[in-house]
CSV table of C-alpha atoms in Angstrom, one decimal:
chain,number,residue,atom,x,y,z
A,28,UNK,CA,59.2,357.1,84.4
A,29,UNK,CA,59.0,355.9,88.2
A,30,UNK,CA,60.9,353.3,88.7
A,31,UNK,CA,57.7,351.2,90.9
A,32,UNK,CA,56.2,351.3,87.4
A,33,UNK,CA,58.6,350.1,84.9
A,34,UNK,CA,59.1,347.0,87.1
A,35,UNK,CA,55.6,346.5,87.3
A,36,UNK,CA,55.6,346.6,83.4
A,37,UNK,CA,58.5,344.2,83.3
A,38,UNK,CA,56.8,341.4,85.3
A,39,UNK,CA,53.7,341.8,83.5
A,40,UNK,CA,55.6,341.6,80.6
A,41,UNK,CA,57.1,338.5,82.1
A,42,UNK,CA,54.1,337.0,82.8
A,43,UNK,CA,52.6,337.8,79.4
A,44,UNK,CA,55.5,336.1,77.9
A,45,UNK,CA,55.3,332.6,80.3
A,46,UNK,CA,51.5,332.4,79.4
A,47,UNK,CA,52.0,332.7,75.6
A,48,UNK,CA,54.5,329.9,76.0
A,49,UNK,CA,52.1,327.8,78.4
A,50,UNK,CA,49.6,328.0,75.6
A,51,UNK,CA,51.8,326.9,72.8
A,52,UNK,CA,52.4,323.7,74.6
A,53,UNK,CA,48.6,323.3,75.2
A,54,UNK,CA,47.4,324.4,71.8
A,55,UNK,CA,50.1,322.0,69.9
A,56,UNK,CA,52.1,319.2,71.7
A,57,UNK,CA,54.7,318.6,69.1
A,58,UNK,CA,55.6,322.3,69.6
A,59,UNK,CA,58.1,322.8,72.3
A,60,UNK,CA,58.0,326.6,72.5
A,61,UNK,CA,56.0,329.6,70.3
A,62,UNK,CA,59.3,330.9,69.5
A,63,UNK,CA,60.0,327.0,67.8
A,64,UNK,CA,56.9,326.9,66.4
A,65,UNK,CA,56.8,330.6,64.7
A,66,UNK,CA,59.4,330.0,62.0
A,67,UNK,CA,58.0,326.1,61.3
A,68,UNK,CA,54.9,327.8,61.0
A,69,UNK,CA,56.7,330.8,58.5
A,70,UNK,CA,58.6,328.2,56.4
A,71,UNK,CA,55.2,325.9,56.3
A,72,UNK,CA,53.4,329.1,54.2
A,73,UNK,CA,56.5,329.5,52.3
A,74,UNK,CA,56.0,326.6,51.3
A,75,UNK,CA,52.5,326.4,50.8
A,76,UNK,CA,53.1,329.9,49.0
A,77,UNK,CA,56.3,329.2,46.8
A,78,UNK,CA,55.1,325.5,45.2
A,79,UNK,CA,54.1,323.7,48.4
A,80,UNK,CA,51.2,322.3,45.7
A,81,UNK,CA,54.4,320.6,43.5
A,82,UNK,CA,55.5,319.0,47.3
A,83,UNK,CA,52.1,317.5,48.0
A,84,UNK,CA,51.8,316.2,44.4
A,85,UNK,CA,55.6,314.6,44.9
A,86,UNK,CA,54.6,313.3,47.8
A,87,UNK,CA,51.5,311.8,46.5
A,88,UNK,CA,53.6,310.4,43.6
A,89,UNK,CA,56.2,308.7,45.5
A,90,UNK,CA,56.3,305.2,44.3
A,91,UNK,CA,55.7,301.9,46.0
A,92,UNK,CA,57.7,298.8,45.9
A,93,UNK,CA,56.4,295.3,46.3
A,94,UNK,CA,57.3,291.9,46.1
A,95,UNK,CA,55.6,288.6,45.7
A,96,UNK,CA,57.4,285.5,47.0
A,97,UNK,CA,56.2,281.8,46.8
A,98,UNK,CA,55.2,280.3,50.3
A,99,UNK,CA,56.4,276.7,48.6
A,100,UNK,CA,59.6,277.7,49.8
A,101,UNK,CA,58.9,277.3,53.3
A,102,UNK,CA,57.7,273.7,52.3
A,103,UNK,CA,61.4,272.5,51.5
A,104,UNK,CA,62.8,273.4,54.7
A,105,UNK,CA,63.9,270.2,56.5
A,106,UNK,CA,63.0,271.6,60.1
A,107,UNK,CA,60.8,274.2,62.1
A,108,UNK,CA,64.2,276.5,63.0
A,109,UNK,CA,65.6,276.4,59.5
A,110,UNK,CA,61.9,277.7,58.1
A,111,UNK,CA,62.0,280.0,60.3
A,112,UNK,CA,65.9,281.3,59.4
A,113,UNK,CA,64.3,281.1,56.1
A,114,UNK,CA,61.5,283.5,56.7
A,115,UNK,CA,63.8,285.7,58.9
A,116,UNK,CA,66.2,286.1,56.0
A,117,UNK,CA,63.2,287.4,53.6
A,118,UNK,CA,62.1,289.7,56.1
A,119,UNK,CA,65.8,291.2,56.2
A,120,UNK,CA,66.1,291.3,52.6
A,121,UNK,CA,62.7,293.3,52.0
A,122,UNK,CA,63.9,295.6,55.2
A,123,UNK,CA,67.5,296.2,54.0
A,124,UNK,CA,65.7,297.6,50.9
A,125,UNK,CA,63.1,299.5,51.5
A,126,UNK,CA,60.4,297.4,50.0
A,127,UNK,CA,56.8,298.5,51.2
A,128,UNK,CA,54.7,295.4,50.7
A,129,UNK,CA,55.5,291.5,50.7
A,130,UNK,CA,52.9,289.3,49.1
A,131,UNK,CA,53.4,285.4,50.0
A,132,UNK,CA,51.4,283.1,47.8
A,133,UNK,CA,50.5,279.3,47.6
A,134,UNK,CA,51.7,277.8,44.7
A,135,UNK,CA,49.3,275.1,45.6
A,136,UNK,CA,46.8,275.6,48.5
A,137,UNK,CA,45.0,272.7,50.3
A,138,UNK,CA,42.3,275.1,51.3
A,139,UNK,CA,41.6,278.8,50.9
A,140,UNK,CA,42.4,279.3,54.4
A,141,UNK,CA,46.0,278.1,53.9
A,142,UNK,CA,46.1,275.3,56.1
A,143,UNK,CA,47.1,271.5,55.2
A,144,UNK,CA,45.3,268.5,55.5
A,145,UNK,CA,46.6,267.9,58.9
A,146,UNK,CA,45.6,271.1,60.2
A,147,UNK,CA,49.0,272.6,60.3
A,148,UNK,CA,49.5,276.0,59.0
A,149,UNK,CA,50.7,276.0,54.9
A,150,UNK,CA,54.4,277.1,54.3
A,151,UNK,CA,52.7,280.3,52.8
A,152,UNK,CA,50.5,281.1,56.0
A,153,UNK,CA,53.7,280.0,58.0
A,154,UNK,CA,55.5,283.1,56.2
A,155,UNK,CA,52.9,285.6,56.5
A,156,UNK,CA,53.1,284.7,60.3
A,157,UNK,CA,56.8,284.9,60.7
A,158,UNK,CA,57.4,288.2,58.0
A,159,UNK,CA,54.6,290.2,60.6
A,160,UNK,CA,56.3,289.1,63.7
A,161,UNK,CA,59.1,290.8,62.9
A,162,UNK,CA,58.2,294.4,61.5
A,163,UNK,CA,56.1,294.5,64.3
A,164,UNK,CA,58.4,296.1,67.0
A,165,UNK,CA,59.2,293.9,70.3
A,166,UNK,CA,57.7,296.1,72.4
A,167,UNK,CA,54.5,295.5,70.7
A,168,UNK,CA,55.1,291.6,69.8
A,169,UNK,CA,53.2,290.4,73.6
A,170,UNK,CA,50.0,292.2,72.8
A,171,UNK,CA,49.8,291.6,69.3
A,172,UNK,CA,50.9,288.0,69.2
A,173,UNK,CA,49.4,285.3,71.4
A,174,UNK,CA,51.9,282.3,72.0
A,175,UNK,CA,52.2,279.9,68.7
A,176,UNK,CA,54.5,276.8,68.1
A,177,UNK,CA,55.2,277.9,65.0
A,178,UNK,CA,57.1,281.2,66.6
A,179,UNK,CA,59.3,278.8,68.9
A,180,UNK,CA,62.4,279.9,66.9
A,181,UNK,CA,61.8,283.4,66.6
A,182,UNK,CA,63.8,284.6,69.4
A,183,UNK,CA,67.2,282.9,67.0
A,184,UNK,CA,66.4,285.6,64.3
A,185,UNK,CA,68.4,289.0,64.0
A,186,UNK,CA,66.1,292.4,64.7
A,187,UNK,CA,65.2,293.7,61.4
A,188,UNK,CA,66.3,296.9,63.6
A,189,UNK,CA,63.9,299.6,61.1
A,190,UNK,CA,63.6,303.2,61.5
A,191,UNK,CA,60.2,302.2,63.4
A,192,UNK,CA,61.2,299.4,66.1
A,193,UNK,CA,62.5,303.0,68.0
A,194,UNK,CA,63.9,301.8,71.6
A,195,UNK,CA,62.3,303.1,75.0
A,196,UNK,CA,65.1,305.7,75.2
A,197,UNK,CA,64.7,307.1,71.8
A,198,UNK,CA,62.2,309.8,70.9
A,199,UNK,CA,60.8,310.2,67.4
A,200,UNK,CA,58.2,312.2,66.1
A,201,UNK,CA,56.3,309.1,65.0
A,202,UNK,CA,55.6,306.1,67.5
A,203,UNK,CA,54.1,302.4,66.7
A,204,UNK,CA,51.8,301.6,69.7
A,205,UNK,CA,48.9,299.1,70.4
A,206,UNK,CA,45.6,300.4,72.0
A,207,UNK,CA,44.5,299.9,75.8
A,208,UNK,CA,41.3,299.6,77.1
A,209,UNK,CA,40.1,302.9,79.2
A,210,UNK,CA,37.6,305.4,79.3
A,211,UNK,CA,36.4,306.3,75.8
A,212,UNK,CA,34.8,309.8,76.7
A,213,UNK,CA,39.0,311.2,77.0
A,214,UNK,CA,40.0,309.8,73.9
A,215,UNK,CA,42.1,306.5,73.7
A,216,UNK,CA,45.1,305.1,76.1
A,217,UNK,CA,47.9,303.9,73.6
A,218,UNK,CA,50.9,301.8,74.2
A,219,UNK,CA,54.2,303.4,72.1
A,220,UNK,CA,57.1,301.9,74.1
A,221,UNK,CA,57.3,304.3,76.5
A,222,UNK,CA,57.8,304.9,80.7
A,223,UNK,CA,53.8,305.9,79.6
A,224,UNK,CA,51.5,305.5,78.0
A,225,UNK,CA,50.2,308.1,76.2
A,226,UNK,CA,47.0,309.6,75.1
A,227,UNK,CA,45.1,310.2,71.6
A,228,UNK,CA,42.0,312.2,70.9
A,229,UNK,CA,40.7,309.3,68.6
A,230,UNK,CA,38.5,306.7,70.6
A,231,UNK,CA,39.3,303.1,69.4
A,232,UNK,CA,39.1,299.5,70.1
A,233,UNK,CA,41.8,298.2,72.5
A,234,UNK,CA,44.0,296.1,70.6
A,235,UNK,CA,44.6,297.8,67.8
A,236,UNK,CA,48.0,298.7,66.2
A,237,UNK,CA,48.1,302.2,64.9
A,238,UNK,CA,50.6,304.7,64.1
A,239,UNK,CA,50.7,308.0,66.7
A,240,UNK,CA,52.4,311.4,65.6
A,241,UNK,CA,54.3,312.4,69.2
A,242,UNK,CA,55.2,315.5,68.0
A,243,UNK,CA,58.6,316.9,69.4
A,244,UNK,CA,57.2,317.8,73.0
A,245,UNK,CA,58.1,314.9,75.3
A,246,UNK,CA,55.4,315.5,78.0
A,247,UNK,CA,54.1,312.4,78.4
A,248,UNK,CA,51.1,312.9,81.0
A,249,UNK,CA,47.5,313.0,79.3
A,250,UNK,CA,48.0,316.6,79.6
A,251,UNK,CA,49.5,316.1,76.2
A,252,UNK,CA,46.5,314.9,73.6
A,253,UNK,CA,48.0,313.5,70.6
A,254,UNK,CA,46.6,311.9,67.0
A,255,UNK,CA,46.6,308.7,65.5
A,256,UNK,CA,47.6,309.0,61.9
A,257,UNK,CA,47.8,307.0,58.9
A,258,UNK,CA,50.9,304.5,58.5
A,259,UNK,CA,52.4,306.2,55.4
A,260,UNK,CA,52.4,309.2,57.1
A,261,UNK,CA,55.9,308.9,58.5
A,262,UNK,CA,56.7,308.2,54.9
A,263,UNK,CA,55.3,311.2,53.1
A,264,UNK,CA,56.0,313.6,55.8
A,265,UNK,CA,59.7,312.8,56.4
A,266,UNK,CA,60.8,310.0,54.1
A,267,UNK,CA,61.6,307.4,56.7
A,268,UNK,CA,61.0,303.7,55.4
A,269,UNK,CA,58.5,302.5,57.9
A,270,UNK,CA,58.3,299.0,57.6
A,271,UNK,CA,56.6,296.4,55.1
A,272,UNK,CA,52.8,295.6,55.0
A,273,UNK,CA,52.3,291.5,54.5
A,274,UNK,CA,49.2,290.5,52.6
A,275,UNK,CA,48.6,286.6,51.3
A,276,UNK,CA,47.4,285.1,48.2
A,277,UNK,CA,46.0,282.0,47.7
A,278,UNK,CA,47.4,281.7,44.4
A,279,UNK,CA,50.0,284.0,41.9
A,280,UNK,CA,46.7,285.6,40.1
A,281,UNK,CA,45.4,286.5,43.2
A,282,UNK,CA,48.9,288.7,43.9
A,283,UNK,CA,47.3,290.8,41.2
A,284,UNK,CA,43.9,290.9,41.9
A,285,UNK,CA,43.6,292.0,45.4
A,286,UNK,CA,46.2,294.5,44.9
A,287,UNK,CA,45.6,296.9,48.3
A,288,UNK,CA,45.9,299.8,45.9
A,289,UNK,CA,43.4,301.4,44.0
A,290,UNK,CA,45.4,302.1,40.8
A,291,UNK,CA,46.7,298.4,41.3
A,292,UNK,CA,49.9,297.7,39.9
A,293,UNK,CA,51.3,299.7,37.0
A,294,UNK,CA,54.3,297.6,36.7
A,295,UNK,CA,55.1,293.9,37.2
A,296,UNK,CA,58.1,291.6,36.7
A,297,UNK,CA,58.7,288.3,36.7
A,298,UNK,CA,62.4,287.2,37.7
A,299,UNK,CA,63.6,283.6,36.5
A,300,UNK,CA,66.6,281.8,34.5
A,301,UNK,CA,64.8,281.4,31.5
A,302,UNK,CA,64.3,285.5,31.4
A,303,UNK,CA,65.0,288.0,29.5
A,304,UNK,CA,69.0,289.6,29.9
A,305,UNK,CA,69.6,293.3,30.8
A,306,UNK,CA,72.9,294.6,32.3
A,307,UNK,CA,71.0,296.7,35.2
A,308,UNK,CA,72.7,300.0,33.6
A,309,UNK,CA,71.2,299.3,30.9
A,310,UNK,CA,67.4,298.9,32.4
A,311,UNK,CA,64.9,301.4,31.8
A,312,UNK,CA,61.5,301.3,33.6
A,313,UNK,CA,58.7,303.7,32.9
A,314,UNK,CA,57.0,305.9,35.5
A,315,UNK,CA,55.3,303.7,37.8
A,316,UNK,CA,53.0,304.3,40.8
A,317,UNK,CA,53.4,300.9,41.8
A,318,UNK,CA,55.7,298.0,41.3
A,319,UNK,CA,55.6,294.5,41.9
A,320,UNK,CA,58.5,292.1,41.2
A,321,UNK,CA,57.7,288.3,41.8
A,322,UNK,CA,59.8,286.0,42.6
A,323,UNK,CA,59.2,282.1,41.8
A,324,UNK,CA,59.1,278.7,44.1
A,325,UNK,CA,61.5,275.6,43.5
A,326,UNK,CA,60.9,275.2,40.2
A,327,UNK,CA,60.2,278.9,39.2
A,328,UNK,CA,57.3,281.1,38.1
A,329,UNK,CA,56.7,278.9,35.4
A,330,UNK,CA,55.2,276.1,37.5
A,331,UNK,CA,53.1,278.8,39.3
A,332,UNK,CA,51.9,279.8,36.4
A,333,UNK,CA,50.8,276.3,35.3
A,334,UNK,CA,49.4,275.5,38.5
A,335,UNK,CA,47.0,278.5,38.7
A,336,UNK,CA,43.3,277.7,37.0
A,337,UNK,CA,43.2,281.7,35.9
A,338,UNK,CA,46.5,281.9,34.3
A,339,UNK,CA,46.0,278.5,32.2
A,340,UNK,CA,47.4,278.3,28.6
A,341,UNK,CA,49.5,282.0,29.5
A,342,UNK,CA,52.9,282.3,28.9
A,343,UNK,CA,55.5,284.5,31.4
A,344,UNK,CA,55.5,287.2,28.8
A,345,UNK,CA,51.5,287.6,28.9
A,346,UNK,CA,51.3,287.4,32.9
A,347,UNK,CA,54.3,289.8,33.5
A,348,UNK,CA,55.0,293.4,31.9
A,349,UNK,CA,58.7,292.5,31.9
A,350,UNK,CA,60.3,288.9,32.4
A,351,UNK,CA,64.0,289.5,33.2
A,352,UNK,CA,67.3,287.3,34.3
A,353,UNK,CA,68.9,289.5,37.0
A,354,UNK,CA,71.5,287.1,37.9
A,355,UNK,CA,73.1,285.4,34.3
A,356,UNK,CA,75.9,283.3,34.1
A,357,UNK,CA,75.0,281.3,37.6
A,358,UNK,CA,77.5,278.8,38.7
A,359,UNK,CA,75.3,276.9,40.3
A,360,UNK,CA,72.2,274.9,38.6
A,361,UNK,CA,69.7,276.6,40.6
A,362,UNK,CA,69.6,280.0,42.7
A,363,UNK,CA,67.5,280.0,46.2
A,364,UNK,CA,64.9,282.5,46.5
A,365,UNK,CA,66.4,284.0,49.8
A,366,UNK,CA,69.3,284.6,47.4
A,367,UNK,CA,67.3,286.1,44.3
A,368,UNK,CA,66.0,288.3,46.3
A,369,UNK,CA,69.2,290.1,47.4
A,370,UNK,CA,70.7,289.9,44.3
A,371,UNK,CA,67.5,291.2,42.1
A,372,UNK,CA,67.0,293.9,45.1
A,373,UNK,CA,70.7,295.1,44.5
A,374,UNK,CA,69.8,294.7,40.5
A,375,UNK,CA,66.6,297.0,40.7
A,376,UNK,CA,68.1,299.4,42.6
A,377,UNK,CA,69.2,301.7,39.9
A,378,UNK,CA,66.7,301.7,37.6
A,379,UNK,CA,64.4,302.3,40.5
A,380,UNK,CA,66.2,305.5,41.3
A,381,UNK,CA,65.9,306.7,38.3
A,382,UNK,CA,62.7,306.5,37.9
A,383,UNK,CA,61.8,308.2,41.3
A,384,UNK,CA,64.3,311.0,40.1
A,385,UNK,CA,62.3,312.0,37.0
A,386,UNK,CA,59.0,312.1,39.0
């Protein structure tokens, strides 16, 4: 062969092989090179081939865990920063373990709007306000938040630091961001944290929090379109806890009714004193989709109970599935619910487990 021609065929090979990368990048932006991408793409039909219907159905079946807490609780704090330690330390405890919604209720609600007479905010509405503040993450508190009195202390709480709140030097294949005005016909401008913003093919209002799959490319110019996705996506695709959703009820039968789930909730327990005993080894839950475990004011769920005009003449037993003592043998007269809620948390834990393992 003359040697002119075989390194004419070399560079064209060459260049054959640069533009087949270039278009990997443009065709897919969480793929860094085609040789990356081939064998994901390989292992994906393996998948899809070899019971990738079984993973979808597992991942569609992955439980959720909730918890209901009183808002009254708030209401016995004897000062603004103490209320808000409280809420911080609720928002830790349903961080530390995993728990995917937090329903704050009014035991007894001056208006359905959750506000007092006075026009300040109900210790429930207080909650909600302090619980969303911090899963949010402080790079998106500013645009999400306007200024409040009732967030004066915030800045005194520890970061819940979750697998979301990802810093400005981190990259993860799923970023939190906030929408920015711009020019609709290109798509949609979002805020993730970033030196830059970046770019989504979606067009949406400015303002909104969503949840953006970056991909594993770290081109951040607008060369690089990428999605918005669903929240529990992070979730279901790599089984990262991705923070709590907060949701309020104006009273303990509306924790149950406006369940954000369409199969509502499958499983509910009531914690209290007066409850039923089970050594958490012992516990055995059945399948659930999703759970809720409630957790009582100052003087317990019973009063809640009492206090709601759709629950009237029902006993714990009828309202809750199960109606359990996770803490017996207390030396003190009363537990606090910041401190239930660790200690029931730790007692669920197993059972929980189990449960997920035979789904």
């Amino acid at each position: 062969m003359n040697p002119a021609n075989s390194e004419a065929a070399r560079h064209k090979d060459k260049k054959q092989k640069r533009k087949k990368h270039k278009d990997a990048i443009e065709d897919d932006c969480g793929a860094a090179t085609a040789e990356e991408s081939a064998p994901h793409e390989k292992k994906k039909q393996k998948q899809r081939k070899d019971g990738g219907e079984g993973e979808e159905k597992t991942k569609r079946l992955k439980p959720t865990v909730s918890i209901a807490v009183a808002g009254s609780i708030i209401d016995n704090a004897q000062s603004l920063e103490l209320a808000t330690m409280l809420a911080g330390q609720i928002a830790r405890a349903a961080t530390v373990f995993r728990i995917d919604e937090v329903v704050v209720f009014d035991s007894t609600p001056a208006s359905e709007n959750g506000e007092t007479g006075d026009g300040e905010e109900s210790g429930a509405r207080f909650l909600v306000r302090i619980l969303e503040y911090l899963e949010t993450p402080q790079y998106l508190r500013r645009r999400l938040f306007p200024m409040h009195k009732n967030l004066k202390f915030v800045g005194l709480l520890p970061p819940l630091d979750a697998p979301h709140h990802v810093r400005k030097h981190e990259w993860s294949e799923f970023r939190e961001g906030v929408t920015l005005e711009g020019d609709p016909s290109k798509g949609t401008l979002v805020d993730v944290g970033l030196s830059k913003n970046v770019l989504v093919e979606q067009t949406l209002e400015p303002g909104k929090r969503v949840t953006v799959a970056m991909g594993t490319n770290r081109d951040l110019t607008t060369a690089c379109v990428r999605k918005v996705v669903p929240p529990s996506t992070p979730r279901e695709e790599m089984g990262s806890y991705w923070g709590y959703k907060v949701r309020y009820a104006s009273s303990l039968s509306g924790v149950f009714k406006n369940s954000p789930y369409k199969e509502e909730y499958d499983h509910i327990i009531g914690t209290s004193e007066h409850g039923q005993i089970i050594n958490s080894s012992e516990l055995t839950l059945p399948s659930f989709r999703h759970l809720l475990i409630a957790f009582g004011g100052l003087a317990g769920l019973e009063e809640s109970i009492e206090e709601d005009t759709n629950l009237k003449g029902k006993h714990a037993n009828d309202v809750f599935t199960s109606y359990l003592n996770t803490c017996p043998n207390q030396g003190s007269r009363t537990i606090r619910t910041e401190e239930a809620l660790l200690i029931s948390l730790q007692y669920f834990q197993d059972p929980i487990r189990r449960v997920e393992q035979q789904m």
